[in-house]
Every structure is written in C-alpha cells, then in structure tokens.
Short mmCIF file of C-alpha atoms in Angstrom, two decimals:
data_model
loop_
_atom_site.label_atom_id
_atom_site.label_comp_id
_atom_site.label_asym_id
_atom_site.label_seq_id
_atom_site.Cartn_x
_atom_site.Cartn_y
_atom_site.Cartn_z
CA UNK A 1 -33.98 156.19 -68.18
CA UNK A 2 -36.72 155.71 -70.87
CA UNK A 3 -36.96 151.86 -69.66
CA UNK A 4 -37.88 152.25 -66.09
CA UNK A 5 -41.41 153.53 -67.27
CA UNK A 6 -41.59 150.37 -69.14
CA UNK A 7 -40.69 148.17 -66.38
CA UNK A 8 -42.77 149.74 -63.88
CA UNK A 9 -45.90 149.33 -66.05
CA UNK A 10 -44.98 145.19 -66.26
CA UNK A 11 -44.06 144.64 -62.63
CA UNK A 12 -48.03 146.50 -61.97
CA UNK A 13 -49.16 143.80 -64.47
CA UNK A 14 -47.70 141.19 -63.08
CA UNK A 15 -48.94 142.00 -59.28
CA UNK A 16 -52.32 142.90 -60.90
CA UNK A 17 -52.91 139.32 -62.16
CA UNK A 18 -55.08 136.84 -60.15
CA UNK A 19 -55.27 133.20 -61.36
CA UNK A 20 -58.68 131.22 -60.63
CA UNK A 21 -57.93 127.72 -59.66
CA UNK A 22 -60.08 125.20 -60.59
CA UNK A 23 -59.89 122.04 -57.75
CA UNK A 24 -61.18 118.77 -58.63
CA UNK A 25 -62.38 117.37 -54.89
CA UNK A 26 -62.79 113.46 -56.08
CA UNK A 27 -66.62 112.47 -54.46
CA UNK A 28 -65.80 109.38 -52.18
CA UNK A 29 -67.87 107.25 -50.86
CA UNK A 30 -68.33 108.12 -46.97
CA UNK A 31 -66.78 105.97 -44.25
CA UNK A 32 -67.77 105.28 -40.82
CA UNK A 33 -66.02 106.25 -37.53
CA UNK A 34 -65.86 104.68 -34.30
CA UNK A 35 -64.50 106.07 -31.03
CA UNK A 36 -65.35 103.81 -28.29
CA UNK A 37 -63.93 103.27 -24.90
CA UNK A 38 -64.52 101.22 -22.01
CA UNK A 39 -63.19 102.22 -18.62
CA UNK A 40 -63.39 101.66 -14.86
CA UNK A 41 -65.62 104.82 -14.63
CA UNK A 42 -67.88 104.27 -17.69
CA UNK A 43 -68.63 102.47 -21.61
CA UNK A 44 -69.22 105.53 -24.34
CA UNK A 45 -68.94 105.36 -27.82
CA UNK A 46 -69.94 108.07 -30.36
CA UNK A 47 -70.04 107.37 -34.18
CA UNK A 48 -69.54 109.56 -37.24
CA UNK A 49 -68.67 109.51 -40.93
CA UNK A 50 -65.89 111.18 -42.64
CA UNK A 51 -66.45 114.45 -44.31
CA UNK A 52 -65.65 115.48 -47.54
CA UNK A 53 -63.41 119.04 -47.93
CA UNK A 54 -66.03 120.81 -48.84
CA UNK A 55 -68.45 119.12 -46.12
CA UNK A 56 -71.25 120.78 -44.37
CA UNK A 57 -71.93 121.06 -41.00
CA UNK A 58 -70.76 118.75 -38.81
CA UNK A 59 -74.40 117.39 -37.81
CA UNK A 60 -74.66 116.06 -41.04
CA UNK A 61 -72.38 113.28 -40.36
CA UNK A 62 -73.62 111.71 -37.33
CA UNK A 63 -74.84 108.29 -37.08
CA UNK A 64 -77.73 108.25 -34.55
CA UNK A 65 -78.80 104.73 -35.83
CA UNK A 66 -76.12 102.34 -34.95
CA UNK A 67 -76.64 99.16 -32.66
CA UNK A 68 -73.33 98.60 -30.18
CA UNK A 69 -73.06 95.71 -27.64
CA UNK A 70 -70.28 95.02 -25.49
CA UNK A 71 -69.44 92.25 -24.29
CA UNK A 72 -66.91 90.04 -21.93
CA UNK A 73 -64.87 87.09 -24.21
CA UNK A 74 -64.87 85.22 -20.79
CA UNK A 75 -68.32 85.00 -19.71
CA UNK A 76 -71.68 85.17 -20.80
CA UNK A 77 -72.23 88.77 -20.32
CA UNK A 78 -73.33 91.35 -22.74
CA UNK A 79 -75.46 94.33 -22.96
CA UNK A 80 -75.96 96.89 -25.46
CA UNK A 81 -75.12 100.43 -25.47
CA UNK A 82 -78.28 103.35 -25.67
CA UNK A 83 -78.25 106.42 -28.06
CA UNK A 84 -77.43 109.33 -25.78
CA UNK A 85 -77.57 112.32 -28.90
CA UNK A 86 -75.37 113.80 -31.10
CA UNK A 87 -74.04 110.39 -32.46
CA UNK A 88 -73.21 109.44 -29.02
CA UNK A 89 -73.92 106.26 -26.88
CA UNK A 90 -73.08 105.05 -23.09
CA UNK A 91 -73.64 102.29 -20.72
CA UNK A 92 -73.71 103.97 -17.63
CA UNK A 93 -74.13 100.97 -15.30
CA UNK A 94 -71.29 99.08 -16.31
CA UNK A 95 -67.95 99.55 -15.73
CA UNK A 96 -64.95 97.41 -16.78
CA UNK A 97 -62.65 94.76 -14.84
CA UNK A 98 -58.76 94.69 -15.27
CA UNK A 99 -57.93 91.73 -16.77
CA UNK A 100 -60.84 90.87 -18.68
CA UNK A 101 -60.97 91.14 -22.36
CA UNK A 102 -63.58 92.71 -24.13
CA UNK A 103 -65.19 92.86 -27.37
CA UNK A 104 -67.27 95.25 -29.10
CA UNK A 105 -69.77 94.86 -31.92
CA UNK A 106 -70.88 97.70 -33.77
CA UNK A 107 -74.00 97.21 -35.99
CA UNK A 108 -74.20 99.88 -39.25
CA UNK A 109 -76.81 98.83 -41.57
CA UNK A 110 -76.38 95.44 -40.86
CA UNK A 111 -73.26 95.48 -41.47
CA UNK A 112 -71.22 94.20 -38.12
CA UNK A 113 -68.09 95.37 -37.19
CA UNK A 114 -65.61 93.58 -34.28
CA UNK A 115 -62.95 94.95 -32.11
CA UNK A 116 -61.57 93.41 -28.71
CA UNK A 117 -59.61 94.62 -25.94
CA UNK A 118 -57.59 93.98 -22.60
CA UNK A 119 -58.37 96.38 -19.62
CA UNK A 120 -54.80 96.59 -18.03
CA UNK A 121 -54.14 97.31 -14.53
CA UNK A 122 -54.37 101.13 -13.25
CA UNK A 123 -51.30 103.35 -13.93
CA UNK A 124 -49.49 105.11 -11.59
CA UNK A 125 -48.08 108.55 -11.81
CA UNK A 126 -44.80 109.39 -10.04
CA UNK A 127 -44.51 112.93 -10.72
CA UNK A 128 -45.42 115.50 -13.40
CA UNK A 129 -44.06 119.17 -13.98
CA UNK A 130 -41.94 121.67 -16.02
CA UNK A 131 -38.33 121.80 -16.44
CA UNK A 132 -35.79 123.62 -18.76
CA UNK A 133 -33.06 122.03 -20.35
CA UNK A 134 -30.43 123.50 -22.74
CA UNK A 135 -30.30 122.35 -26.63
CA UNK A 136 -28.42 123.54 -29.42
CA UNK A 137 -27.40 126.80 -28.03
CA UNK A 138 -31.57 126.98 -27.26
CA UNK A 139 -33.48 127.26 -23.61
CA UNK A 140 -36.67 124.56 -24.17
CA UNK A 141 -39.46 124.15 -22.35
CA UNK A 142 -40.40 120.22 -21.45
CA UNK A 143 -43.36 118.70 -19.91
CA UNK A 144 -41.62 116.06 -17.61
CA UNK A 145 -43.67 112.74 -16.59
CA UNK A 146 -42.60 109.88 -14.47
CA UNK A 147 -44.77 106.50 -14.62
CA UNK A 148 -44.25 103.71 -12.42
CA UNK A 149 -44.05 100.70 -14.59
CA UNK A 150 -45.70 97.52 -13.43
CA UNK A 151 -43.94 94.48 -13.10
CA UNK A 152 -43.21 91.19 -14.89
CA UNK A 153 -45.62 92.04 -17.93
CA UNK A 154 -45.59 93.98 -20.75
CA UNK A 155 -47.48 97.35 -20.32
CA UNK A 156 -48.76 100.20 -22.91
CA UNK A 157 -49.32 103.87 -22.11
CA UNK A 158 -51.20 106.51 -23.46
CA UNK A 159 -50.46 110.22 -22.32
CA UNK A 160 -52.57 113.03 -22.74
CA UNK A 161 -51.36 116.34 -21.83
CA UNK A 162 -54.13 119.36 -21.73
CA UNK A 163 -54.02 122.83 -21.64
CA UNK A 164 -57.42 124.35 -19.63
CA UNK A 165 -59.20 121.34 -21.12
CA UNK A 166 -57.84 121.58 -24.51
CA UNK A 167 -55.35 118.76 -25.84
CA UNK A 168 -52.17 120.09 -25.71
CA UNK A 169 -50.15 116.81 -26.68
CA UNK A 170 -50.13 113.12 -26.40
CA UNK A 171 -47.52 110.26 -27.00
CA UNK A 172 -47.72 106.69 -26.58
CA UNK A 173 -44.86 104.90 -24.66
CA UNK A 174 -44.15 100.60 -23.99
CA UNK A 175 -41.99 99.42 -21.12
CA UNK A 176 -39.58 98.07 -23.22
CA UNK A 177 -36.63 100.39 -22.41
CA UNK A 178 -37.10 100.12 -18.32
CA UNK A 179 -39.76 97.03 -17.43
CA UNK A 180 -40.76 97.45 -14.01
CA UNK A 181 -38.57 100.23 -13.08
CA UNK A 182 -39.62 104.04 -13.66
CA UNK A 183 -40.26 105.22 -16.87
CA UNK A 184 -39.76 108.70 -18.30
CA UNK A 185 -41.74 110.96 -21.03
CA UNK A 186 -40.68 114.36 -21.93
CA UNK A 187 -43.14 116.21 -23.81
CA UNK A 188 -41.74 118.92 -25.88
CA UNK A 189 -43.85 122.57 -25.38
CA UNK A 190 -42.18 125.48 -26.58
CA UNK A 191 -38.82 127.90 -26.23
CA UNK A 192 -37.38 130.67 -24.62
CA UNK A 193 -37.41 132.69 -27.19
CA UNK A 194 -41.10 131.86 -28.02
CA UNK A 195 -42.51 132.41 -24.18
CA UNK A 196 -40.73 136.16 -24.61
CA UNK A 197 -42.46 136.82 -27.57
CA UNK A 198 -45.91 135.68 -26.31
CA UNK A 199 -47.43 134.88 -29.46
CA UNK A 200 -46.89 131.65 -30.80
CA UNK A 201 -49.61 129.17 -29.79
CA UNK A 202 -47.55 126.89 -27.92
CA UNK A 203 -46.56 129.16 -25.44
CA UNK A 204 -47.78 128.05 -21.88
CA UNK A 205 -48.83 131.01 -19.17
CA UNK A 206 -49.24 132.17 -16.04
CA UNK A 207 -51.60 130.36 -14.46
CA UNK A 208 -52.90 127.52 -17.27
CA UNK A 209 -54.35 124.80 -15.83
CA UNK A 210 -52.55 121.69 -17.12
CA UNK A 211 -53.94 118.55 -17.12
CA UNK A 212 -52.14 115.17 -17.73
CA UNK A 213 -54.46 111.91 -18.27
CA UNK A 214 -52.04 108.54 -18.52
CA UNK A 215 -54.05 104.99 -19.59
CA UNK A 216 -52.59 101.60 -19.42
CA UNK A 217 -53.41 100.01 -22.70
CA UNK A 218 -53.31 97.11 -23.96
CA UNK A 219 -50.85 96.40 -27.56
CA UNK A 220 -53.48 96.25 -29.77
CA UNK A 221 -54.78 99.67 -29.07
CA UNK A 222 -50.99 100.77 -28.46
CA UNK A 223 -50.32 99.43 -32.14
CA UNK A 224 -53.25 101.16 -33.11
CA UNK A 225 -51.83 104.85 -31.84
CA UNK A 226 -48.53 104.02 -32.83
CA UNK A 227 -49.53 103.69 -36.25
CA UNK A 228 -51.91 107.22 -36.63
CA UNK A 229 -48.32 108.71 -35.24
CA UNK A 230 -46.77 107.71 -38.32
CA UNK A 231 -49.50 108.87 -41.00
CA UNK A 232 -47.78 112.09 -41.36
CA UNK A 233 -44.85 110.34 -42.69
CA UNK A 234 -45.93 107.41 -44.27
CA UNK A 235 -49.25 108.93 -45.78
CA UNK A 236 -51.38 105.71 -45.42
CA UNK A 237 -54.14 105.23 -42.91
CA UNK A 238 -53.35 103.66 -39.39
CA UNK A 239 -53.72 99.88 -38.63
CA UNK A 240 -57.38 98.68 -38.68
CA UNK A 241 -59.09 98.29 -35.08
CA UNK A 242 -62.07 97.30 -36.19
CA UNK A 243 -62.93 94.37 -38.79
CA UNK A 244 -65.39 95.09 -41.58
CA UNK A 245 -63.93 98.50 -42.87
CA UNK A 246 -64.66 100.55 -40.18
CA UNK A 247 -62.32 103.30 -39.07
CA UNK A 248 -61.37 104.21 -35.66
CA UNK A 249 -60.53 102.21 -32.39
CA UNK A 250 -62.15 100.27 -29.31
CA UNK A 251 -60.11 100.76 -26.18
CA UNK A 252 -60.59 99.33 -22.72
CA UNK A 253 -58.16 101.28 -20.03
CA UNK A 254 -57.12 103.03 -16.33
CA UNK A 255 -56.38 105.98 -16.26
CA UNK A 256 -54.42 107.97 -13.55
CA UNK A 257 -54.82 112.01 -13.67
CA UNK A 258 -52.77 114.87 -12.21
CA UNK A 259 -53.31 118.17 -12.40
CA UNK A 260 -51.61 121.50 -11.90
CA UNK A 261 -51.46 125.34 -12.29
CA UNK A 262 -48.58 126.76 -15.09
CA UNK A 263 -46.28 128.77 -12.51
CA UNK A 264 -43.10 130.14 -14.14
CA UNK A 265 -40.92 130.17 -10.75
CA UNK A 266 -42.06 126.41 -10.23
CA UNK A 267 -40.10 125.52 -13.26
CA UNK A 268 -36.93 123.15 -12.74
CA UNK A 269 -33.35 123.15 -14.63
CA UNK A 270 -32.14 120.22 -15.79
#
C-alpha cells in the first residue's frame, strides 16, 4: 500500500508538465497569386501574395499595382483590365466568345506573366438533386448531377456545389468515359448516422439553399484543377498556369447554374 502514495505523486508530475515548443517558420520569399477568369457575363481578376504562417492581416498581401490585359490570339483585340479595390480588377464591357482563345498578361513589377485559354461551348445541366444509396452496411447521402455532354469533341467540367453561398464541394470531370452521351457526378455529403446526430459540419438541413455552378473548360485549365486535387497526396504544387513563376490560373468558361432548397422528403433511393 505504501507505493500508491508514491505513484500518485509521479502520475501529478507527469500531467503537471508543459513543454514549450520552439518552431522554426523558414522566412520565404513571397509569391504572387493570380485568379483570373473570363466569362460570357464578365473578365475579373484579383491578385494576392502568399502569406507566411504567422502572416498578418490579410490586407497586407494585396497587390493593388498590377497591369493585366487580355487579349484575343485571333484578332487584334486587347484591352486592359482597371483596379476595382481590394486587389481586385474587371473589364466590365467585355465579355468572352466560345471558341476563341484567349490570353492574359499580367504585369508585376515588370515582370510579365502569360496564360491562354479556350472558352468552350455552354454546359448543360440535366438534372441535379439528393439521393441515398446503401454502402458498407452505411445509409450515404450523395449530391447527384447529370451533364449533357457535347458532341464529337473533347469537353472539361468544373462543378461547384454550394451550401447558402458557401462552397460545399467541387470536382472536375472529362468526357472520356461517355463522349456525347450523359454524364454522371456523384458528390459525396455526409451519412445517416451523421444527419441524426446534427453536429458534424457536413450535415445538410432543412431548408439550405444549394447551389450547383458547372463550367465547360478547356484541358489546360482542367489539367490545372486536376493537379491542385492531387497536392494532398503528392505534396508538390499543382501544374503551372501561368509562365514566369506566378501561381494560380487563367480560365475562360460557361457556366450553367441550378439551384434548389435541401428538403429531406425530396430525397431519392437508389
């Protein structure tokens, strides 16, 4: 009996102990970011740097100073972009044309950096809404979208599911599996179990407003996506877009939307 004294007092020690770590956070060099896209309904780009882990606020690392022009590969037109605020620039007069092929230059101290790409014809959405399906003894919950595919060329989408205007979840899908037929994306949200409980973030309810945006893109800003989806596994950075170092993409696209309210009883089985 005269040990348990002993070993209480050590196991108190023990808990008691608190262990400062010391993190070395390597200084880098910042890099510059580019998200720029040109659509049938408007040109917007908005530039940033990267921020270190201990960063300050995120005002800090807005470029208000670039120049960016777009222009057409196929004619002689070009125009450059104006400084909006908050790192972020528009054209609001022009609008682009499927088929045509675009390229934007963005100007950071001198320094230019080049990106092109294909506007692709406008998707099409077949249908979009909830379904269960069983899985391993398990009740999930999938987002179900149907695309119509277009025709004797090769076609990129982008999907981008929201949840009362919050991003929710996105994939990237090719044609290769069904060309011109219809083609199918599941989007897994959460389980049975998880929509009892309540809790988890995942968990859709009554009466969310989902939103699902679908582009037609072109491969290079499919190859692009397809390569950020892999930086979890691979740990390297995604393809380059642009030339020159700069990180992020330049996308010309459609888009088809379609909307609806969460509604348990609306649910399919599959």
């Amino acid at each position: 009996m005269d040990r348990y004294p002993l070993l209480l007092i050590i196991l108190l020690t023990l808990m008691a102990c608190e262990r400062e770590l010391d993190i070395d956070y390597h200084t880098v060099e910042p890099l510059y970011v580019a998200e720029m896209e040109l659509t049938d309904h408007h040109t917007t780009a908005r530039i940033t740097t990267t921020r270190p882990v201990m960063g300050t606020a995120a005002s800090d690392y807005l470029v208000n100073d670039a120049i960016i022009t777009i222009r057409s590969t196929q004619d002689s037109w070009a125009d450059t972009l104006k400084w909006k605020s908050q790192g972020r620039y528009e054209l609001s007069y022009f609008f682009g044309m499927e088929g045509m092929e675009y390229e934007a230059d963005v100007i950071i101290g001198g320094k230019h950096h080049l990106s092109t790409s294909v506007m692709k014809g406008k998707p099409v959405i077949n249908s979009f809404d909830f379904v269960w399906m069983d899985m391993m003894s398990e009740k999930i919950l999938f987002a179900d979208l149907h695309l119509q595919d277009v025709p004797d060329q090769n076609n990129f989408y982008f999907m981008h599911l929201y949840r009362n205007d919050v991003g929710y979840r996105w994939a990237i899908m090719d044609d290769r599996s069904n060309p011109g037929g219809e083609l199918q994306q599941l989007f897994t949200c959460t389980t049975q179990r998880e929509m009892d409980k309540g809790t988890d973030s995942d968990v859709l309810h009554e009466g969310d407003k989902m939103r699902m945006e679908v582009r037609s893109i072109d491969q290079r800003t499919y190859d692009y996506l397809y390569s950020l989806q892999l930086m979890d596994n691979t740990g390297t950075n995604p393809l380059a877009n642009f030339s020159g170092g700069l990180l992020g993409f330049f996308s010309a696209y459609q888009q088809a939307t379609e909307e609806l309210v969460f509604r348990l009883h609306d649910i399919r089985w599959t």
